[in-house]
Short mmCIF file of C-alpha atoms in Angstrom, two decimals:
data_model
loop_
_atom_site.label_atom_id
_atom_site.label_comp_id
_atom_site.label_asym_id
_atom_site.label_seq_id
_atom_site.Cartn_x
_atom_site.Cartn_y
_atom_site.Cartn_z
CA UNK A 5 -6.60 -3.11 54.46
CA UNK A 6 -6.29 0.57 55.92
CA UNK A 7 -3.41 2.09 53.97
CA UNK A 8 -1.05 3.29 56.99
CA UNK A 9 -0.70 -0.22 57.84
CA UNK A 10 3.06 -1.43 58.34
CA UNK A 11 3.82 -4.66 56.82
CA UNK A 12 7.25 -6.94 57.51
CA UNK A 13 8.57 -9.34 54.59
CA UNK A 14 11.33 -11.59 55.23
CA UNK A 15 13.28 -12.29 52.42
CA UNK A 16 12.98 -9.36 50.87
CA UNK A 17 16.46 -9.28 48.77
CA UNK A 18 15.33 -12.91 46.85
CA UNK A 19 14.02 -13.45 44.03
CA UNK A 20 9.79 -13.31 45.89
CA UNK A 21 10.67 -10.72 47.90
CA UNK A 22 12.24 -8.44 45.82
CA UNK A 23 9.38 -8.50 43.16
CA UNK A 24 6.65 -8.70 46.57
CA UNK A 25 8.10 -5.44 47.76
CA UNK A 26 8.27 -4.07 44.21
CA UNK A 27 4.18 -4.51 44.30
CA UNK A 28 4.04 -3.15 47.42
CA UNK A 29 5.43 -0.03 46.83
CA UNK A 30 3.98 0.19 44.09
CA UNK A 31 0.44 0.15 45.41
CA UNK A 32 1.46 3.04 47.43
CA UNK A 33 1.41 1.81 51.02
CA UNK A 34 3.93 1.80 53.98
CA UNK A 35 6.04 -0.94 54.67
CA UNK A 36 9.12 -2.07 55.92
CA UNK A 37 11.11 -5.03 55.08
CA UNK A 38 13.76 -7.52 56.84
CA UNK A 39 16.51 -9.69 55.57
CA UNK A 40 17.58 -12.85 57.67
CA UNK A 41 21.37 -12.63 57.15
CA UNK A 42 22.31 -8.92 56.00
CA UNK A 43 22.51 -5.44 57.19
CA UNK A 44 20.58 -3.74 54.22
CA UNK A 45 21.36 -0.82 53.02
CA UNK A 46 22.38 0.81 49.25
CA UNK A 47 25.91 -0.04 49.05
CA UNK A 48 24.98 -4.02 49.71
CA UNK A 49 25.42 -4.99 45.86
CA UNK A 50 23.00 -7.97 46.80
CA UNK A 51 20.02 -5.46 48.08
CA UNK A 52 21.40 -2.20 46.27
CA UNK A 53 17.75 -2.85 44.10
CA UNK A 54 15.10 -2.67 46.72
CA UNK A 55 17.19 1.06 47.47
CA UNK A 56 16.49 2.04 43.91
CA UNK A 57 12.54 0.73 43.97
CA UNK A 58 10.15 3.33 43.01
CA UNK A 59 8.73 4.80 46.44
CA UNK A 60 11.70 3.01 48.42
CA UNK A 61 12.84 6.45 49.43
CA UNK A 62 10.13 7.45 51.36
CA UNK A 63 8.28 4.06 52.66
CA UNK A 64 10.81 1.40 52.49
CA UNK A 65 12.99 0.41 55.52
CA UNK A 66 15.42 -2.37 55.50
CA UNK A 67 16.04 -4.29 59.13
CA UNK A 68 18.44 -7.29 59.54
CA UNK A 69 17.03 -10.32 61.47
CA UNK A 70 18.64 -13.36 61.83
CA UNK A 71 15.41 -16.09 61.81
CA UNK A 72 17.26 -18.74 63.29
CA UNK A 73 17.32 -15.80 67.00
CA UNK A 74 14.01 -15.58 68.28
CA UNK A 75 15.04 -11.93 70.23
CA UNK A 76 16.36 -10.87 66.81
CA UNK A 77 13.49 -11.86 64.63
CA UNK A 78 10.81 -10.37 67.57
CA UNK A 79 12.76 -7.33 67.39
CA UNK A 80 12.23 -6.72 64.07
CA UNK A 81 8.56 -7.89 63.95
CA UNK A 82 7.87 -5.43 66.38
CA UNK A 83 4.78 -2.90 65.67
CA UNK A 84 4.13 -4.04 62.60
CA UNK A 85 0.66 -4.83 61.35
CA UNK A 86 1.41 -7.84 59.02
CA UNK A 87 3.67 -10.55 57.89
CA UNK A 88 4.98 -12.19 54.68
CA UNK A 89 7.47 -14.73 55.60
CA UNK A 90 9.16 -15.13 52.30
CA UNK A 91 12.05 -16.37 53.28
CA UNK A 92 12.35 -19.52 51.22
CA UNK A 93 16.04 -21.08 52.05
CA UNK A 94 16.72 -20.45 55.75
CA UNK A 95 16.64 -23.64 57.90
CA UNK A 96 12.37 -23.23 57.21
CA UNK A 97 10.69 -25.15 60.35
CA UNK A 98 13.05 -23.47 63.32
CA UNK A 99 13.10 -20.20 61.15
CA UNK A 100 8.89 -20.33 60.44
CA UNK A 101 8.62 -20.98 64.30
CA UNK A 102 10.63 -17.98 65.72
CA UNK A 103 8.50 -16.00 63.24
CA UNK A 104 5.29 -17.19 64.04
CA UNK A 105 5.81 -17.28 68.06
CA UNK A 106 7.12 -13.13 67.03
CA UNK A 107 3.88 -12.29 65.46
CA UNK A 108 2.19 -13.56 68.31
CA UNK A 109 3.69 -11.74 70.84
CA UNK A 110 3.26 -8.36 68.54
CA UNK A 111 0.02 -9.09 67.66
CA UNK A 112 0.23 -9.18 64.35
CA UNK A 113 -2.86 -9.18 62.05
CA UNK A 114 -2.12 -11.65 59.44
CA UNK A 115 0.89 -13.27 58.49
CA UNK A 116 1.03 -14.57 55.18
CA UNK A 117 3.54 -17.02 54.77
CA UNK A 118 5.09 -18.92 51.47
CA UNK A 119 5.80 -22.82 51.21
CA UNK A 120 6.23 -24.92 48.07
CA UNK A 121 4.15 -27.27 45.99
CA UNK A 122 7.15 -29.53 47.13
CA UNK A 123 4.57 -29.40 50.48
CA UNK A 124 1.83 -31.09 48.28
CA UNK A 125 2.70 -33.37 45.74
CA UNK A 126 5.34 -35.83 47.21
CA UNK A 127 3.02 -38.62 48.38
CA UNK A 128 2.49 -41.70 46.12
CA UNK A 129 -0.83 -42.35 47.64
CA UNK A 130 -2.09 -39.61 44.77
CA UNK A 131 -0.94 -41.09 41.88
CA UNK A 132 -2.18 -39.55 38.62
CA UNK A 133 -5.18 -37.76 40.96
CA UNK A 134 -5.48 -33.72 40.39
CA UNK A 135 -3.74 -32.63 43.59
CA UNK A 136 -4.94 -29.57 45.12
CA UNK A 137 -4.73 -27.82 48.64
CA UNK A 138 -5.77 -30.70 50.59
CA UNK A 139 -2.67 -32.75 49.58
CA UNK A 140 0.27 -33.44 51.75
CA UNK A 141 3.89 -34.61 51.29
CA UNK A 142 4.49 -37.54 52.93
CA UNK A 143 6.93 -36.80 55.65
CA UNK A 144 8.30 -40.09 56.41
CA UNK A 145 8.81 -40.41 52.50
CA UNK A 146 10.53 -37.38 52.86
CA UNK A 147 13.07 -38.87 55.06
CA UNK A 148 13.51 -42.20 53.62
CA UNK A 149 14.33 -40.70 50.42
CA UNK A 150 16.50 -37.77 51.94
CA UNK A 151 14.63 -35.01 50.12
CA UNK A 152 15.08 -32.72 53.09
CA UNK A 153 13.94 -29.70 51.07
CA UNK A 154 10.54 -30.56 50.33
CA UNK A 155 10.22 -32.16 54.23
CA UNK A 156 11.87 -29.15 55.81
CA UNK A 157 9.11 -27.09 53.88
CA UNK A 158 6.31 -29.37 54.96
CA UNK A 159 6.99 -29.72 58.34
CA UNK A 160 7.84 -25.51 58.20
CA UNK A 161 4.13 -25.25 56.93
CA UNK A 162 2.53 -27.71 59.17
CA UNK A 163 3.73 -26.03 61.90
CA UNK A 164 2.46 -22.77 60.92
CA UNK A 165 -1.18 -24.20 60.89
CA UNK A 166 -0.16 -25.92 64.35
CA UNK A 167 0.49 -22.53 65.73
CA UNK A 168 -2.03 -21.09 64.16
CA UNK A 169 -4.35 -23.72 65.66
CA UNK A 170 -3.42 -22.82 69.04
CA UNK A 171 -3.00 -19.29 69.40
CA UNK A 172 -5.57 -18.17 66.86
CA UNK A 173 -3.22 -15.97 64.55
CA UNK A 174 -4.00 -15.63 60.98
CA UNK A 175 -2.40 -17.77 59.15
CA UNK A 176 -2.73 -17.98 55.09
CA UNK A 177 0.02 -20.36 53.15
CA UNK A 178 0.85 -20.24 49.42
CA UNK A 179 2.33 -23.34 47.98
CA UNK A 180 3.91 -22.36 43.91
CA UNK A 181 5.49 -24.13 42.30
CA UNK A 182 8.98 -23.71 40.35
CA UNK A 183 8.92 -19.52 40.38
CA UNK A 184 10.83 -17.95 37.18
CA UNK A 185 10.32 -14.91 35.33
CA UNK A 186 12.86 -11.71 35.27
CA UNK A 187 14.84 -10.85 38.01
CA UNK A 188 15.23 -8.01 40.24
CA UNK A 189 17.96 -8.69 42.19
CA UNK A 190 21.55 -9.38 40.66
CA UNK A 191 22.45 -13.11 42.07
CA UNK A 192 20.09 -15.91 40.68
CA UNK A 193 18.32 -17.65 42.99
CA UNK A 194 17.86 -21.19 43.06
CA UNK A 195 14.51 -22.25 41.05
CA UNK A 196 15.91 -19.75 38.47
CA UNK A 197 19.25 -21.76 38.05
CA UNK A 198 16.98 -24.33 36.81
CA UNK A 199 16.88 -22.10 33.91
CA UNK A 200 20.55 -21.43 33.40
CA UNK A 201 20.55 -25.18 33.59
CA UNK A 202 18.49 -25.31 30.44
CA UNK A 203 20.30 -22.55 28.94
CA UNK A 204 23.94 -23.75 29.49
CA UNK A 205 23.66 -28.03 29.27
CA UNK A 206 26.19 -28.10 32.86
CA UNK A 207 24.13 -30.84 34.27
CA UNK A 208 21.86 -33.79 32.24
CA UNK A 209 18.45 -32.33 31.66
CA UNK A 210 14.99 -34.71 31.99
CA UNK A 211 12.61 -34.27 29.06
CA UNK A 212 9.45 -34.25 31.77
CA UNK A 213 6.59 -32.64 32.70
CA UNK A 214 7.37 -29.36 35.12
CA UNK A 215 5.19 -27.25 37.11
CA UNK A 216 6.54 -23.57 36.50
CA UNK A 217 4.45 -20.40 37.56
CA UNK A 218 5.84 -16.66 36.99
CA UNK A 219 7.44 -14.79 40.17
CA UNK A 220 4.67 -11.60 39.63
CA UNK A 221 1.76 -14.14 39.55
CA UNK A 222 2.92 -15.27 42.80
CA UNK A 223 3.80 -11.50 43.84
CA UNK A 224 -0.37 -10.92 42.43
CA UNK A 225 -1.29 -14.25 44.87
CA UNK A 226 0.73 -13.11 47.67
CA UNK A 227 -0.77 -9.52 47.75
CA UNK A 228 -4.44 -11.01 47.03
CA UNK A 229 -4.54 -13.36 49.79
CA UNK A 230 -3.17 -10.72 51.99
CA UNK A 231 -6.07 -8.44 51.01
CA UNK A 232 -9.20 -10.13 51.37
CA UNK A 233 -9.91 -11.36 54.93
CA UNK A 234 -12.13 -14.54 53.74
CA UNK A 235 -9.12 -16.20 52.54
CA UNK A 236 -7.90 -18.82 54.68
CA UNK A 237 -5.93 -21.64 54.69
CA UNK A 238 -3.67 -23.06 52.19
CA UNK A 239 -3.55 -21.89 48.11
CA UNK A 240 -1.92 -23.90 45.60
CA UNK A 241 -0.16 -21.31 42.73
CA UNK A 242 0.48 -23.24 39.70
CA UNK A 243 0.13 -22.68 35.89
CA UNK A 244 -0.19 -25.75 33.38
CA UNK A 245 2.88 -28.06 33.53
CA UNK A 246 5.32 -27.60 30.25
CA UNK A 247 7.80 -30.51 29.20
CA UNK A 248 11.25 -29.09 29.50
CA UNK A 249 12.00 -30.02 26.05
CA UNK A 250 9.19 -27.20 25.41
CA UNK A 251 10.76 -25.08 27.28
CA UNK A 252 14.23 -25.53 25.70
CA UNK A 253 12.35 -24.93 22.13
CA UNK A 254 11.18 -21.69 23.56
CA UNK A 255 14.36 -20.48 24.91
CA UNK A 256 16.44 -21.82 21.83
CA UNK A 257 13.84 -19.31 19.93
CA UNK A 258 14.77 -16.42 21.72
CA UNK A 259 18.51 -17.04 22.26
CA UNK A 260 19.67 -19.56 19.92
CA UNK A 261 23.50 -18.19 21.13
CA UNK A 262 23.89 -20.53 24.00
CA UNK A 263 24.45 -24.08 24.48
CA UNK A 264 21.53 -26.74 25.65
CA UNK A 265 20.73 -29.47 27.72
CA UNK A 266 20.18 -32.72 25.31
CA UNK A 267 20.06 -35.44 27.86
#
C-alpha cells in the first residue's frame, strides 16, 4: 500500500484499536482515527494515550462518529482510503451496516473489519471437528440460547460479506479469539476482565479449555491482511487453547499477592 494513504479505525480508544493505531504509527504512515461515542482529544482521560503515541503529533487525527448515524459515520469515512472497523461493543450488525454502506459511498479501498471466533464455533453440528474459517455460529442457536453477543457478531459479519457480495467492496474479516496482553488504554476492556476475574476470585471460575490470542498478534493480523491484496475472506486468529487452571498457575507465578478463582 502507497504510504500517503489515509486509513479510518473505529474503535480506536479500546483495547484493538489502541494497540492497531500504535502499529500504525509506528510503521510511519498517515492515518486518522474515529471513536463511536467520544469527542477525542488529550484531555479525554479515556483517549489521553493515542495523544501521547509516538508519531500521533504529526499523523494522528481523532474524529467522533456515532455508528449507530449513518450521516455521522459517512462523515467521518469521508476521503479516506481504508477501513478497520474495530469497534467491537457497539450494537455490531446496525453499526457494521452504516459503516459498510459509508465506505461505499466514499469509495473506499478495503475495509478490514474485526468479528469474533464467537462467529465460528457456536454450532453443535462440529462437535470435536478442527473448526476453521468455513465454520458458522448457528444463528437460531444463538437465539434460543440468548447468547446475543456471539449472534449480534455473526449476523454483524454476515452482513458484511452480504454487502460485500453486492456492491463489490473489499471486504476481509478477522475472527480472534479471547484478546489479552498489556494494555494501552487506562479502563479494561471486557475480554481483559476475564483476567481480573482470574486474578481477583469475584465470580466462580471453570477449570476448561480457553482460546486466548495476544492483542499485538491480532494488531500483526490486522495490519497483514490489510497489506497484501490476495487476502480475502474470513481469517481465524487463534493460539493453542490453555485450561484456565494453567493460566491461574501462571499468573499465581508472577503475582502470588492477589486472591484466585478456585471454583
Amino acid at each position: 500500500m502507497a504510504m500517503t494513504m489515509t486509513v479510518r479505525v473505529t474503535g480506536a480508544g479500546g483495547f484493538v484499536g489502541s494497540w492497531l493505531v500504535e502499529r500504525l504509527l509506528a510503521a510511519g504512515r498517515d492515518r486518522m482515527c474515529d471513536d463511536d461515542r467520544f469527542d477525542l482529544c488529550a484531555s479525554d482521560a479515556k483517549n489521553a494515550h493515542l495523544a501521547a503515541l509516538d508519531g500521533a503529533g504529526e499523523r494522528l487525527r481523532l474524529f467522533r462518529a456515532d455508528l449507530l448515524d449513518y450521516d455521522s459515520v459517512a462523515k467521518a469515512v469521508a476521503g479516506c482510503d481504508d477501513i478497520f472497523h474495530v469497534e467491537l461493543l457497539a450494537p455490531a450488525v446496525t453499526g457494521t451496516k452504516n459503516v459498510l454502506k459509508a465506505c461505499s459511498q466514499a469509495q473506499v479501498k478495503r475495509i478490514v473489519v474485526v468479528s469474533s471466533l464467537s462467529a465460528v464455533m457456536v454450532n453443535p453440528e462440529w462437535g470435536d471437528k478442527a473448526m476453521d474459517e468455513g465454520c458458522w455460529s448457528d444463528v437460531d442457536l444463538c437465539r434460543t440460547t440468548e447468547n446475543w453477543y456471539c449472534l449480534s457478531k455473526t449476523l454483524a459479519e454476515l452482513e458484511a460479506f452480504a454487502h460485500a457480495k453486492r456492491t463489490g467492496l473489499d471486504v476481509v474479516t478477522l475472527c480472534p479469539s479471547l484478546v489479552i496482553g498489556p494494555l494501552l488504554q487506562s479502563i479494561v476492556n471486557a475480554s481483559s476482565a476475564v483476567l481480573v476475574d482470574f486474578l481477583t476470585g469475584d465470580r466462580l471460575v471453570k477449570m476448561k479449555l480457553r482460546n486466548f490470542v495476544d492483542v499485538r498478534d491480532v494488531t500483526d493480523a490486522l495490519l497483514l491482511m490489510y497489506e497484501t491484496p490476495e487476502a480475502s475472506g474470513r481469517f481465524v486468529c487463534n493460539s493453542h487453547p490453555r485450561r484456565v487452571s494453567d493460566v491461574i498457575k501462571l499468573l499465581k507465578s508472577w503475582y502470588p499477592a492477589y486472591k484466585y478463582a478456585t471454583k
